[in-house]
Amino acid sequence: MALDGARGARDEESREKKKKKKRRKKEEEEEGEEEEEGAEAGGSPSAATMGDGDAGGRGLAGARPRGTERPSAVHGRLVLAFAVCIVALLAVTALAVLLSLRFDGCGPGAPGGAPGLPARGGNASLPGPARRDPQAGGEASTPGAPAARPPSDAERERERERGPEREPEREHPWTHLRLPGHLKPLHYNLMLTAFMDNFTFSGEVNVEIACTNRTRYVVLHASRVAVDKVQLAEDRAAGAVPVAGFFLYPQTQVLVVVLNRSLDAHRNYNLKVVYSALIENELLGFFRSSYVLHGERRFLGVTQFSPTHARKAFPCFDEPIYKATFKISIKHQATYLSLSNMPVETSVFEEDGWVTDHFSQTPLMSTYYLAWAICNFTYRETTTKSGVAVRLYARPDAIRRGSGDYALHITKRLIEFYEDYFKVPYSLPKLDLLAVPKHPYAAMENWGLSIFVEQRILLDPSVSSISYLLDVTMVIVHEICHQWFGDLVTPVWWEDVWLKEGFAHYFEFVGTDYLYPGWNMEKQRFLTDVLHEVMLLDGLASSHPVSQEVLQATDIDRVFDWIAYKKGAALIRMLANFMGHSVFQRGLQDYLTIHKYGNAARNDLWNTLSEALKRNGKFVNIQEVMDQWTLQMGYPVITILGNLTAENRIIITQQHFIYDISAKTKALQLQNNSYLWQIPLTIVVGNRSHVSSEAIIWVSNKSEHHRITLDKGSWLLGNINQTGYFRVNYDLRNWRLLIDQLIRNHQVLSVSNRAGLIDDAFSLARAGYLPQHIPLEIIRYLSEEKDFLPWHAASRALYPLDKLLDRMEKYNVFNEYILKQVAKTYIKLGWPKNNFNGSLVQASYQHEELRREVIMLACSFGNKHCHQQASTLISDWISSNRNRIPLNVRDIVYCTGVSLLDEDVWEFIWMKFHSSTAVSEKKILLEALTCSDDRNLLNRLLNLSLNSEVVLDQDAIDVIIHVARNPHGRDLAWKFFRDKWKILNTRYGEALFMNSKLISGVTEFLNTEGELKELKNFMKTYDGVAAASFLRAVETVEANVRWKALYQDELFQWLGKALRH
């Protein structure tokens, strides 16, 4: 456009010279009237003042200037003025052309910068303007980092004026959270060279893109990379597409390529970007980790791209909807090996000690589960029945000890299980499991290359407890499930992240039941580990729906929380139970088959499951039911009341359950909302010896009347086995009958129902729906309880109550009451005598977990025998340097010993932590150090936690949280958190879960007015990140303070009376 404008000015100048020559000739022949054209050419302020007063404001047209000068002199001045104008026009035109080829953008923070435009240079650390190489055609390059500016307002206006021949683009398409959508990646060729000696890498990515709408901008994600060169081409015949410039826009983490012409819709192009970056010493993107082997520190490079960090390793379309195929090549020193999602196709060795591994092409996949690693690990391998090669890579010493054998064995079995359950084969030729020392999460499900932190995959049978084995098992089950839910079928957008995380979390229990059928994980352990835990979080007014809008970048991190994982899993379990498990399974098979290698949203799942029900003769609109559970926050409490005026009739009501009613009135989104759910309420009627068959009532109104035959002395029980995601309350008469049933013959109720009653009662009392003594009366029956699950539910319910009371003068009253309930079972079960090997795990799980739970309660609440036994065991270890402590209670003994004994024991545990090479042992040794009563030692540990050479980054958070749980260290951890917030936020701010886990862990048991004030004052000074986590923390502490003000006296009065009788 600018070039066309300059050529027009030169043509105009030529025409004016011809006109001037003609005018001169005409003026010599006559002194009469001057031509209008000549008058226009001579129009100037000085000429205007010489106009005749009779002109009537008509200007110079039709009037000849009169004066003493000759006409030829007048015309000479007019011509000179005209020439000056032409020269000025040419200069302006030339400047416009220059500016169109060279972009010098000003950022919002720069002096004089326009709001919303990127800073000069695009990357503040590497400034310098991008220059267009006139020899390169479609290439823009710079020796440093890219720089450009977005088009000016005038340039955008000219684009609009061009009319309807092009698709209108959004202004500033790089400023939006989502990519513009004009382009779609089809295939990536990614070539990397990793320099492990200085922790840098260079890359070249070639992306085949399809243009769906005409556009002059290529916008894709890139962050913290230095872009050296950008080229764009259509095909060999059409050649290069001219690139005017490019710039990085850090606010939305994108690279913007500005073109001299628009890309045409329905055409394919190839984008080439050459770049370089650091192998960061952090936890996201392409980062480095290390370990020590034979006294030598060794390094490795590994990736963590979920949810939005692939852009830190290569420019890409970093949204889950943009699936493409990938061909990766990695060049590295021959002393290392490289891994990626697919197997190595060829390796090219060079004379200088480098090798390039070329990996096979992937299927269609999203960027967030692309992966690679560069390490010098060794491996063990196996093969599934269907021919999938499974390898586990880890440190050479861990492989040599066999620490990865358990994980390798169960992974083979799990792939076979999922292939049979889903009726969809595993989609890749191999699956590698990589155990790394440092990682932000327990694991990441990268397709074909799943990465685990060592503590969640390596298991040494000689030092690992049953509970540790269970943790490792469930993490592996979770990640293998993701190879189908997440990798093969991917959510369209992050608002439905629960579609992958909820399913993987639910199948943790289904898959573990396959491996260990006697453990009853889905029917029992799911309640305490998922349902009860997430209902605590979802009972806050600051909670959110499981499907929530993602409108800005910070929202993406926020959706990865226990609501997505655990509530998602609980809703899936509820759905499976009211559909019937076999119908549900067939629906999932259809869902995966229809959407494999693609993306799906929640409505796709609902439609498929509705069809499965329809084929089974049931007509239920799954979407209508489940939208209320996924699009509304929280959950209901059902209240069942006997109708005193009408025989055999009950009243069933539903309302939104909130722990702190005052918080509900403060939350604007809840004030005018009358939440309703369609609730599948299962119900039974029972008496001392008999329970009726189960009936289901769909409750959809605020209040409903139902007819049920209810004899005198009979009780009602709702939400059988807690398959539904809601709580159930009753009138006090019914609670009394249920308590009486538990004390007289608790086995009339199933194990799951007993656990459910305990958790509901404690939570209802905490929220003020029940008198405080009802849950404490319920647990009186525990002295006769022989099953693990009710004890586990009681232990988890007592824990937050204990933390509310543990710094109060009357705490001993509560302590004594709990010990009274525990004593009989503790004496009966005793302590374990021997360690267990793998062959005994299946038979001993329930019994040993029960024994462990009771010992933990006894030691935690101060049982003298328990304290003596723990002290004896740890003293024996110190004196003999031989650890005879039973594996399943080592963590309890370590913690109890550190809290009871002197500083020498702390130093002994600290020494063992440093010398141990077994990751499971290191974990419990580190946590034991937080149990000390010595505040100086706790402060020392807190300060050491931020030294990455001493405590791994991902473990430092656990240290701080465990100190906060210690009543002697709660205020120390809280002060440390505030003092070190900037350091902690810099380290963990971008990592999913970590900041929210830290904030919650440090604040959840603050319960005084002073601590609440400190929290609110801190929030006024901090920089505004993690706002949702801090709001949740404030609500939790306010609820703690409110509960103490309203209910602690009532609780202690009842406890005092109960202990006297």
PDB file of N, CA and C in Angstrom, residues 230-290:
ATOM      1  N   VAL A 230      12.363 -16.313  11.583  1.00  0.00           N
ATOM      2  CA  VAL A 230      11.018 -16.780  11.246  1.00  0.00           C
ATOM      3  C   VAL A 230      10.871 -16.782   9.743  1.00  0.00           C
ATOM      4  N   GLN A 231      10.382 -17.868   9.174  1.00  0.00           N
ATOM      5  CA  GLN A 231      10.094 -17.959   7.739  1.00  0.00           C
ATOM      6  C   GLN A 231       8.706 -18.542   7.554  1.00  0.00           C
ATOM      7  N   LEU A 232       8.067 -18.146   6.477  1.00  0.00           N
ATOM      8  CA  LEU A 232       6.755 -18.687   6.155  1.00  0.00           C
ATOM      9  C   LEU A 232       6.709 -18.949   4.659  1.00  0.00           C
ATOM     10  N   ALA A 233       6.241 -20.112   4.284  1.00  0.00           N
ATOM     11  CA  ALA A 233       6.141 -20.464   2.871  1.00  0.00           C
ATOM     12  C   ALA A 233       4.831 -21.186   2.623  1.00  0.00           C
ATOM     13  N   GLU A 234       4.355 -21.079   1.374  1.00  0.00           N
ATOM     14  CA  GLU A 234       3.129 -21.789   1.018  1.00  0.00           C
ATOM     15  C   GLU A 234       3.481 -23.153   0.481  1.00  0.00           C
ATOM     16  N   ASP A 235       4.147 -23.177  -0.655  1.00  0.00           N
ATOM     17  CA  ASP A 235       4.649 -24.422  -1.203  1.00  0.00           C
ATOM     18  C   ASP A 235       5.780 -24.066  -2.156  1.00  0.00           C
ATOM     19  N   ARG A 236       6.383 -25.063  -2.762  1.00  0.00           N
ATOM     20  CA  ARG A 236       7.545 -24.793  -3.615  1.00  0.00           C
ATOM     21  C   ARG A 236       7.200 -23.925  -4.817  1.00  0.00           C
ATOM     22  N   ALA A 237       6.009 -24.136  -5.325  1.00  0.00           N
ATOM     23  CA  ALA A 237       5.629 -23.355  -6.511  1.00  0.00           C
ATOM     24  C   ALA A 237       5.331 -21.906  -6.140  1.00  0.00           C
ATOM     25  N   ALA A 238       4.557 -21.706  -5.068  1.00  0.00           N
ATOM     26  CA  ALA A 238       4.172 -20.345  -4.688  1.00  0.00           C
ATOM     27  C   ALA A 238       5.313 -19.605  -4.004  1.00  0.00           C
ATOM     28  N   GLY A 239       6.204 -20.355  -3.321  1.00  0.00           N
ATOM     29  CA  GLY A 239       7.359 -19.728  -2.699  1.00  0.00           C
ATOM     30  C   GLY A 239       7.036 -19.099  -1.360  1.00  0.00           C
ATOM     31  N   ALA A 240       7.936 -18.214  -0.933  1.00  0.00           N
ATOM     32  CA  ALA A 240       7.873 -17.631   0.395  1.00  0.00           C
ATOM     33  C   ALA A 240       6.763 -16.595   0.502  1.00  0.00           C
ATOM     34  N   VAL A 241       6.232 -16.499   1.732  1.00  0.00           N
ATOM     35  CA  VAL A 241       5.295 -15.432   2.057  1.00  0.00           C
ATOM     36  C   VAL A 241       6.095 -14.359   2.786  1.00  0.00           C
ATOM     37  N   PRO A 242       6.101 -13.105   2.282  1.00  0.00           N
ATOM     38  CA  PRO A 242       6.950 -12.075   2.908  1.00  0.00           C
ATOM     39  C   PRO A 242       6.558 -11.810   4.361  1.00  0.00           C
ATOM     40  N   VAL A 243       7.560 -11.870   5.241  1.00  0.00           N
ATOM     41  CA  VAL A 243       7.370 -11.594   6.656  1.00  0.00           C
ATOM     42  C   VAL A 243       7.840 -10.171   6.939  1.00  0.00           C
ATOM     43  N   ALA A 244       6.938  -9.340   7.438  1.00  0.00           N
ATOM     44  CA  ALA A 244       7.304  -7.958   7.732  1.00  0.00           C
ATOM     45  C   ALA A 244       8.064  -7.860   9.045  1.00  0.00           C
ATOM     46  N   GLY A 245       7.769  -8.695   9.992  1.00  0.00           N
ATOM     47  CA  GLY A 245       8.435  -8.668  11.280  1.00  0.00           C
ATOM     48  C   GLY A 245       7.742  -9.592  12.251  1.00  0.00           C
ATOM     49  N   PHE A 246       8.280  -9.694  13.443  1.00  0.00           N
ATOM     50  CA  PHE A 246       7.671 -10.542  14.458  1.00  0.00           C
ATOM     51  C   PHE A 246       8.030  -9.995  15.829  1.00  0.00           C
ATOM     52  N   PHE A 247       7.216 -10.355  16.823  1.00  0.00           N
ATOM     53  CA  PHE A 247       7.493  -9.911  18.187  1.00  0.00           C
ATOM     54  C   PHE A 247       6.874 -10.889  19.174  1.00  0.00           C
ATOM     55  N   LEU A 248       7.492 -10.943  20.360  1.00  0.00           N
ATOM     56  CA  LEU A 248       6.938 -11.703  21.468  1.00  0.00           C
ATOM     57  C   LEU A 248       6.058 -10.779  22.301  1.00  0.00           C
ATOM     58  N   TYR A 249       4.920 -11.292  22.728  1.00  0.00           N
ATOM     59  CA  TYR A 249       4.007 -10.518  23.555  1.00  0.00           C
ATOM     60  C   TYR A 249       3.864 -11.261  24.891  1.00  0.00           C
ATOM     61  N   PRO A 250       4.685 -10.894  25.887  1.00  0.00           N
ATOM     62  CA  PRO A 250       4.755 -11.685  27.121  1.00  0.00           C
ATOM     63  C   PRO A 250       3.448 -11.761  27.897  1.00  0.00           C
ATOM     64  N   GLN A 251       2.597 -10.748  27.772  1.00  0.00           N
ATOM     65  CA  GLN A 251       1.370 -10.740  28.571  1.00  0.00           C
ATOM     66  C   GLN A 251       0.506 -11.959  28.304  1.00  0.00           C
ATOM     67  N   THR A 252       0.458 -12.415  27.069  1.00  0.00           N
ATOM     68  CA  THR A 252      -0.318 -13.614  26.741  1.00  0.00           C
ATOM     69  C   THR A 252       0.573 -14.751  26.253  1.00  0.00           C
ATOM     70  N   GLN A 253       1.879 -14.568  26.371  1.00  0.00           N
ATOM     71  CA  GLN A 253       2.852 -15.612  26.047  1.00  0.00           C
ATOM     72  C   GLN A 253       2.704 -16.093  24.602  1.00  0.00           C
ATOM     73  N   VAL A 254       2.687 -15.144  23.660  1.00  0.00           N
ATOM     74  CA  VAL A 254       2.565 -15.513  22.256  1.00  0.00           C
ATOM     75  C   VAL A 254       3.677 -14.890  21.426  1.00  0.00           C
ATOM     76  N   LEU A 255       3.930 -15.518  20.313  1.00  0.00           N
ATOM     77  CA  LEU A 255       4.787 -14.995  19.255  1.00  0.00           C
ATOM     78  C   LEU A 255       3.867 -14.543  18.129  1.00  0.00           C
ATOM     79  N   VAL A 256       4.037 -13.303  17.686  1.00  0.00           N
ATOM     80  CA  VAL A 256       3.206 -12.757  16.620  1.00  0.00           C
ATOM     81  C   VAL A 256       4.079 -12.524  15.395  1.00  0.00           C
ATOM     82  N   VAL A 257       3.708 -13.128  14.292  1.00  0.00           N
ATOM     83  CA  VAL A 257       4.403 -12.936  13.017  1.00  0.00           C
ATOM     84  C   VAL A 257       3.505 -12.074  12.146  1.00  0.00           C
ATOM     85  N   VAL A 258       4.038 -10.912  11.734  1.00  0.00           N
ATOM     86  CA  VAL A 258       3.278  -9.964  10.926  1.00  0.00           C
ATOM     87  C   VAL A 258       3.693 -10.131   9.468  1.00  0.00           C
ATOM     88  N   LEU A 259       2.708 -10.291   8.603  1.00  0.00           N
ATOM     89  CA  LEU A 259       2.972 -10.578   7.192  1.00  0.00           C
ATOM     90  C   LEU A 259       2.699  -9.357   6.327  1.00  0.00           C
ATOM     91  N   ASN A 260       3.346  -9.320   5.158  1.00  0.00           N
ATOM     92  CA  ASN A 260       3.107  -8.224   4.209  1.00  0.00           C
ATOM     93  C   ASN A 260       1.861  -8.464   3.368  1.00  0.00           C
ATOM     94  N   ARG A 261       1.368  -9.679   3.398  1.00  0.00           N
ATOM     95  CA  ARG A 261       0.101  -9.968   2.713  1.00  0.00           C
ATOM     96  C   ARG A 261      -0.655 -11.003   3.523  1.00  0.00           C
ATOM     97  N   SER A 262      -1.918 -11.095   3.273  1.00  0.00           N
ATOM     98  CA  SER A 262      -2.754 -12.017   4.034  1.00  0.00           C
ATOM     99  C   SER A 262      -2.588 -13.451   3.545  1.00  0.00           C
ATOM    100  N   LEU A 263      -2.705 -14.386   4.489  1.00  0.00           N
ATOM    101  CA  LEU A 263      -2.781 -15.797   4.129  1.00  0.00           C
ATOM    102  C   LEU A 263      -4.204 -16.094   3.663  1.00  0.00           C
ATOM    103  N   ASP A 264      -4.310 -16.916   2.659  1.00  0.00           N
ATOM    104  CA  ASP A 264      -5.619 -17.236   2.090  1.00  0.00           C
ATOM    105  C   ASP A 264      -6.258 -18.390   2.845  1.00  0.00           C
ATOM    106  N   ALA A 265      -7.552 -18.292   3.029  1.00  0.00           N
ATOM    107  CA  ALA A 265      -8.293 -19.372   3.676  1.00  0.00           C
ATOM    108  C   ALA A 265      -8.237 -20.631   2.819  1.00  0.00           C
ATOM    109  N   HIS A 266      -8.297 -21.770   3.495  1.00  0.00           N
ATOM    110  CA  HIS A 266      -8.330 -23.090   2.847  1.00  0.00           C
ATOM    111  C   HIS A 266      -7.022 -23.391   2.112  1.00  0.00           C
ATOM    112  N   ARG A 267      -5.934 -22.797   2.576  1.00  0.00           N
ATOM    113  CA  ARG A 267      -4.610 -23.110   2.033  1.00  0.00           C
ATOM    114  C   ARG A 267      -3.713 -23.526   3.191  1.00  0.00           C
ATOM    115  N   ASN A 268      -2.720 -24.355   2.894  1.00  0.00           N
ATOM    116  CA  ASN A 268      -1.759 -24.799   3.901  1.00  0.00           C
ATOM    117  C   ASN A 268      -0.446 -24.048   3.739  1.00  0.00           C
ATOM    118  N   TYR A 269       0.231 -23.795   4.839  1.00  0.00           N
ATOM    119  CA  TYR A 269       1.491 -23.072   4.844  1.00  0.00           C
ATOM    120  C   TYR A 269       2.462 -23.778   5.781  1.00  0.00           C
ATOM    121  N   ASN A 270       3.743 -23.440   5.633  1.00  0.00           N
ATOM    122  CA  ASN A 270       4.757 -23.991   6.533  1.00  0.00           C
ATOM    123  C   ASN A 270       5.464 -22.857   7.249  1.00  0.00           C
ATOM    124  N   LEU A 271       5.396 -22.895   8.571  1.00  0.00           N
ATOM    125  CA  LEU A 271       6.037 -21.885   9.415  1.00  0.00           C
ATOM    126  C   LEU A 271       7.305 -22.483  10.000  1.00  0.00           C
ATOM    127  N   LYS A 272       8.411 -21.776   9.839  1.00  0.00           N
ATOM    128  CA  LYS A 272       9.689 -22.212  10.398  1.00  0.00           C
ATOM    129  C   LYS A 272      10.161 -21.183  11.414  1.00  0.00           C
ATOM    130  N   VAL A 273      10.479 -21.644  12.624  1.00  0.00           N
ATOM    131  CA  VAL A 273      10.991 -20.767  13.673  1.00  0.00           C
ATOM    132  C   VAL A 273      12.280 -21.369  14.229  1.00  0.00           C
ATOM    133  N   VAL A 274      13.330 -20.558  14.231  1.00  0.00           N
ATOM    134  CA  VAL A 274      14.603 -20.956  14.825  1.00  0.00           C
ATOM    135  C   VAL A 274      14.743 -20.183  16.135  1.00  0.00           C
ATOM    136  N   TYR A 275      15.099 -20.874  17.205  1.00  0.00           N
ATOM    137  CA  TYR A 275      15.073 -20.240  18.521  1.00  0.00           C
ATOM    138  C   TYR A 275      16.083 -20.908  19.447  1.00  0.00           C
ATOM    139  N   SER A 276      16.240 -20.352  20.643  1.00  0.00           N
ATOM    140  CA  SER A 276      17.076 -20.950  21.677  1.00  0.00           C
ATOM    141  C   SER A 276      16.493 -20.594  23.034  1.00  0.00           C
ATOM    142  N   ALA A 277      16.890 -21.344  24.068  1.00  0.00           N
ATOM    143  CA  ALA A 277      16.350 -21.105  25.419  1.00  0.00           C
ATOM    144  C   ALA A 277      17.230 -21.823  26.429  1.00  0.00           C
ATOM    145  N   LEU A 278      16.889 -21.621  27.696  1.00  0.00           N
ATOM    146  CA  LEU A 278      17.599 -22.261  28.800  1.00  0.00           C
ATOM    147  C   LEU A 278      16.906 -23.557  29.206  1.00  0.00           C
ATOM    148  N   ILE A 279      17.707 -24.517  29.655  1.00  0.00           N
ATOM    149  CA  ILE A 279      17.159 -25.674  30.372  1.00  0.00           C
ATOM    150  C   ILE A 279      17.090 -25.220  31.829  1.00  0.00           C
ATOM    151  N   GLU A 280      15.903 -24.803  32.249  1.00  0.00           N
ATOM    152  CA  GLU A 280      15.740 -24.034  33.474  1.00  0.00           C
ATOM    153  C   GLU A 280      16.000 -24.874  34.729  1.00  0.00           C
ATOM    154  N   ASN A 281      16.418 -24.188  35.788  1.00  0.00           N
ATOM    155  CA  ASN A 281      16.551 -24.827  37.095  1.00  0.00           C
ATOM    156  C   ASN A 281      15.270 -24.565  37.883  1.00  0.00           C
ATOM    157  N   GLU A 282      14.186 -25.105  37.375  1.00  0.00           N
ATOM    158  CA  GLU A 282      12.886 -24.928  38.032  1.00  0.00           C
ATOM    159  C   GLU A 282      12.077 -26.192  37.835  1.00  0.00           C
ATOM    160  N   LEU A 283      10.754 -26.087  37.709  1.00  0.00           N
ATOM    161  CA  LEU A 283       9.919 -27.288  37.706  1.00  0.00           C
ATOM    162  C   LEU A 283       8.997 -27.387  36.502  1.00  0.00           C
ATOM    163  N   LEU A 284       9.083 -26.464  35.546  1.00  0.00           N
ATOM    164  CA  LEU A 284       8.130 -26.430  34.446  1.00  0.00           C
ATOM    165  C   LEU A 284       8.848 -26.188  33.127  1.00  0.00           C
ATOM    166  N   GLY A 285       8.189 -26.527  32.007  1.00  0.00           N
ATOM    167  CA  GLY A 285       8.823 -26.379  30.706  1.00  0.00           C
ATOM    168  C   GLY A 285       9.856 -27.478  30.516  1.00  0.00           C
ATOM    169  N   PHE A 286      11.008 -27.128  29.951  1.00  0.00           N
ATOM    170  CA  PHE A 286      12.143 -28.041  29.808  1.00  0.00           C
ATOM    171  C   PHE A 286      13.125 -27.648  30.906  1.00  0.00           C
ATOM    172  N   PHE A 287      13.220 -28.479  31.938  1.00  0.00           N
ATOM    173  CA  PHE A 287      14.011 -28.101  33.109  1.00  0.00           C
ATOM    174  C   PHE A 287      15.011 -29.193  33.464  1.00  0.00           C
ATOM    175  N   ARG A 288      15.914 -28.854  34.360  1.00  0.00           N
ATOM    176  CA  ARG A 288      16.963 -29.798  34.732  1.00  0.00           C
ATOM    177  C   ARG A 288      16.782 -30.282  36.168  1.00  0.00           C
ATOM    178  N   SER A 289      17.280 -31.456  36.411  1.00  0.00           N
ATOM    179  CA  SER A 289      17.281 -32.061  37.726  1.00  0.00           C
ATOM    180  C   SER A 289      18.632 -32.747  37.892  1.00  0.00           C
ATOM    181  N   SER A 290      18.896 -33.250  39.087  1.00  0.00           N
ATOM    182  CA  SER A 290      20.190 -33.894  39.310  1.00  0.00           C
ATOM    183  C   SER A 290      20.081 -34.945  40.401  1.00  0.00           C
TER     184      SER A 290
END
